[in-house]
Amino acid sequence: MLKRYFSLHLQNLVGSLGRLARQPFAAILTGLVIAVALALPAGLRVLVNNVDVLSESWESVADFTVYLEFSVSEQRALELSNEIEARNDVTQVQFITRDDALEEFRSASGFGEALDALDENPLPHTLVVRPVSEELINVEALADYLHGLPETQRVQLDTEWVARLRGILDLGERFVDIVTILLGLGVLVVIGNTIRLEINNRREEIVVMKLVGGSDGFIRRPFLYLGLWYGFLGALGAAMLIALTLLLLREPVATLASLYGSRFSLAGLSFSEFGILVGLGAILGWAGAGLAAARHLRSIEPS
Amino acid sequence: MIRFENVHKRYPNSREALSGVSLNIEKGEMAFLTGPSGAGKSTLLKLIALIERPTRGTVVVNDRNTSRISRRGIPKFRQRIGIVFQDHKLLVDRSIFDNVALPLVIAGLSRREIERRVRASLDQVGLLERESHPPLALSSGEQQRVGIARAVAGRPDLVIADEPTGNLDPALSLEIMRLFTRFNDVGVTLLIATHDLDLLGHLDYRRIELVDGKVNYDSASE
Ligand SMILES: Nc1ncnc2c1ncn2[C@@H]1O[C@H](COP(=O)(O)OP(=O)(O)OP(=O)(O)O)[C@@H](O)[C@H]1O
Ligand SMILES: [Mg+2]
């Protein structure tokens, strides 16, 4: 009995695929619509994931800005800059004199006239220290060292923009969630509508099935499998669209990354993400077909 | 097998199609339903197959009061009835074999049993060698025989047919009717609506005549 049940389902699974193959143009068109609708949220997710990875690598190379005491002379500051640069956990130290800092502030802030009103430059000498390692432990050791210097007034780790980026990323993820839900609903409607048309086209067949004793479940089943195929194949199409896009972007991204001395490369869908995409597509297809069948099959009765 | 007790049927916005029909058809009986156009023959058969419900009165089929059968119960109920239609109602995109197999697939028989019964049915109507053809490759009379093969493949207790020879010439019609009599010989109950009175001259079976929704004549009550 169970075997028979499964063989009936298998028959339906294969049969509905055959039905798709019999009208390939319409099927491909619908499949493409579904693929694009699924590729959009999935692609956005891939994008967010990539920026996420990128931002993590940026976070560990964030610079320290060391504000020196006002009493420190330019001579001493330069010495200090060289001392720090000699450390093997430091790549580079940029020395910004008070005058340079003021000049920069003046042009960047637009408070030029207000600054002119001051008799004295309110800014200290500044060292911008770029750590070498991407391991946090070292960065902390370096931070402790910089804090401990008698000439240091204040140390600031320039992660603010990274934090800001993270904030934007969080927002982006939320946005992608909403897009996913909306386009998921869209797929549900597209498949539901396709199945509705299919049910309409097969009105006579449905009537005959009802006349020879076909139950609602029996009549519904091929339509559910049709929806399943649409969702499944649409999701495969979406995965292909994403892979194709990444392929097209690979070269320019590598070129861009190399300009920044990075070996960053775009990551595609992970295996589990691919599984989720395809599974979700299939479920949406099944559900969309189920909704259409529940709504329209009942109204078709022999007369 | 079939019992009508004072059955009335009125379609919405229409006069009564059946007005107080009472009749009784025994198990194993074969009967013809005749009468002029609009007399209510099709309506009577639709009440038996639960395609329509009576407005008043009781229809009992196979010892089941049809008013107690819910929407959900209809498929199981119809699986015990073979229905033959004037327009065959075959699925044109499936082979003859698949058409005849449909009620058996629905009943959930095993593949082996389905093949056995479909071939037996097609053999009975003389179309065994056409099993892989599509319905439209067959003549109208042949298509009707496929319809009959489908109706009897599930070995129903009862077969009802509405104008099964409506589109056929006299020779073919007689052939179809002979087919029905052969099923009756092996115990199947049959009720066949027809307006072909010439044809009935060749066949000595019970005749029920409807006129204006009433039983006008019944050869069994003479
Ligand atoms: N679906 C319907 N809606 C409204 N009236 C209907 C419907 N079906 C049948 N009727 C009416 O019911 C009456 C009986 O119709 P029915 O089809 O049962 O007659 P019939 O004996 O089968 O006729 P025919 O020999 O022409 O097939 C007719 O007056 C017809 O107009
Ligand atoms: Mg009629």
XYZ file of C-alpha atoms in Angstrom, chain A residues 8 40 78 227 288:
5
model
C 1.679 7.186 -7.506
C 17.075 39.256 -6.426
C 59.061 62.888 14.980
C 4.042 24.038 -8.735
C 1.354 28.555 -4.395
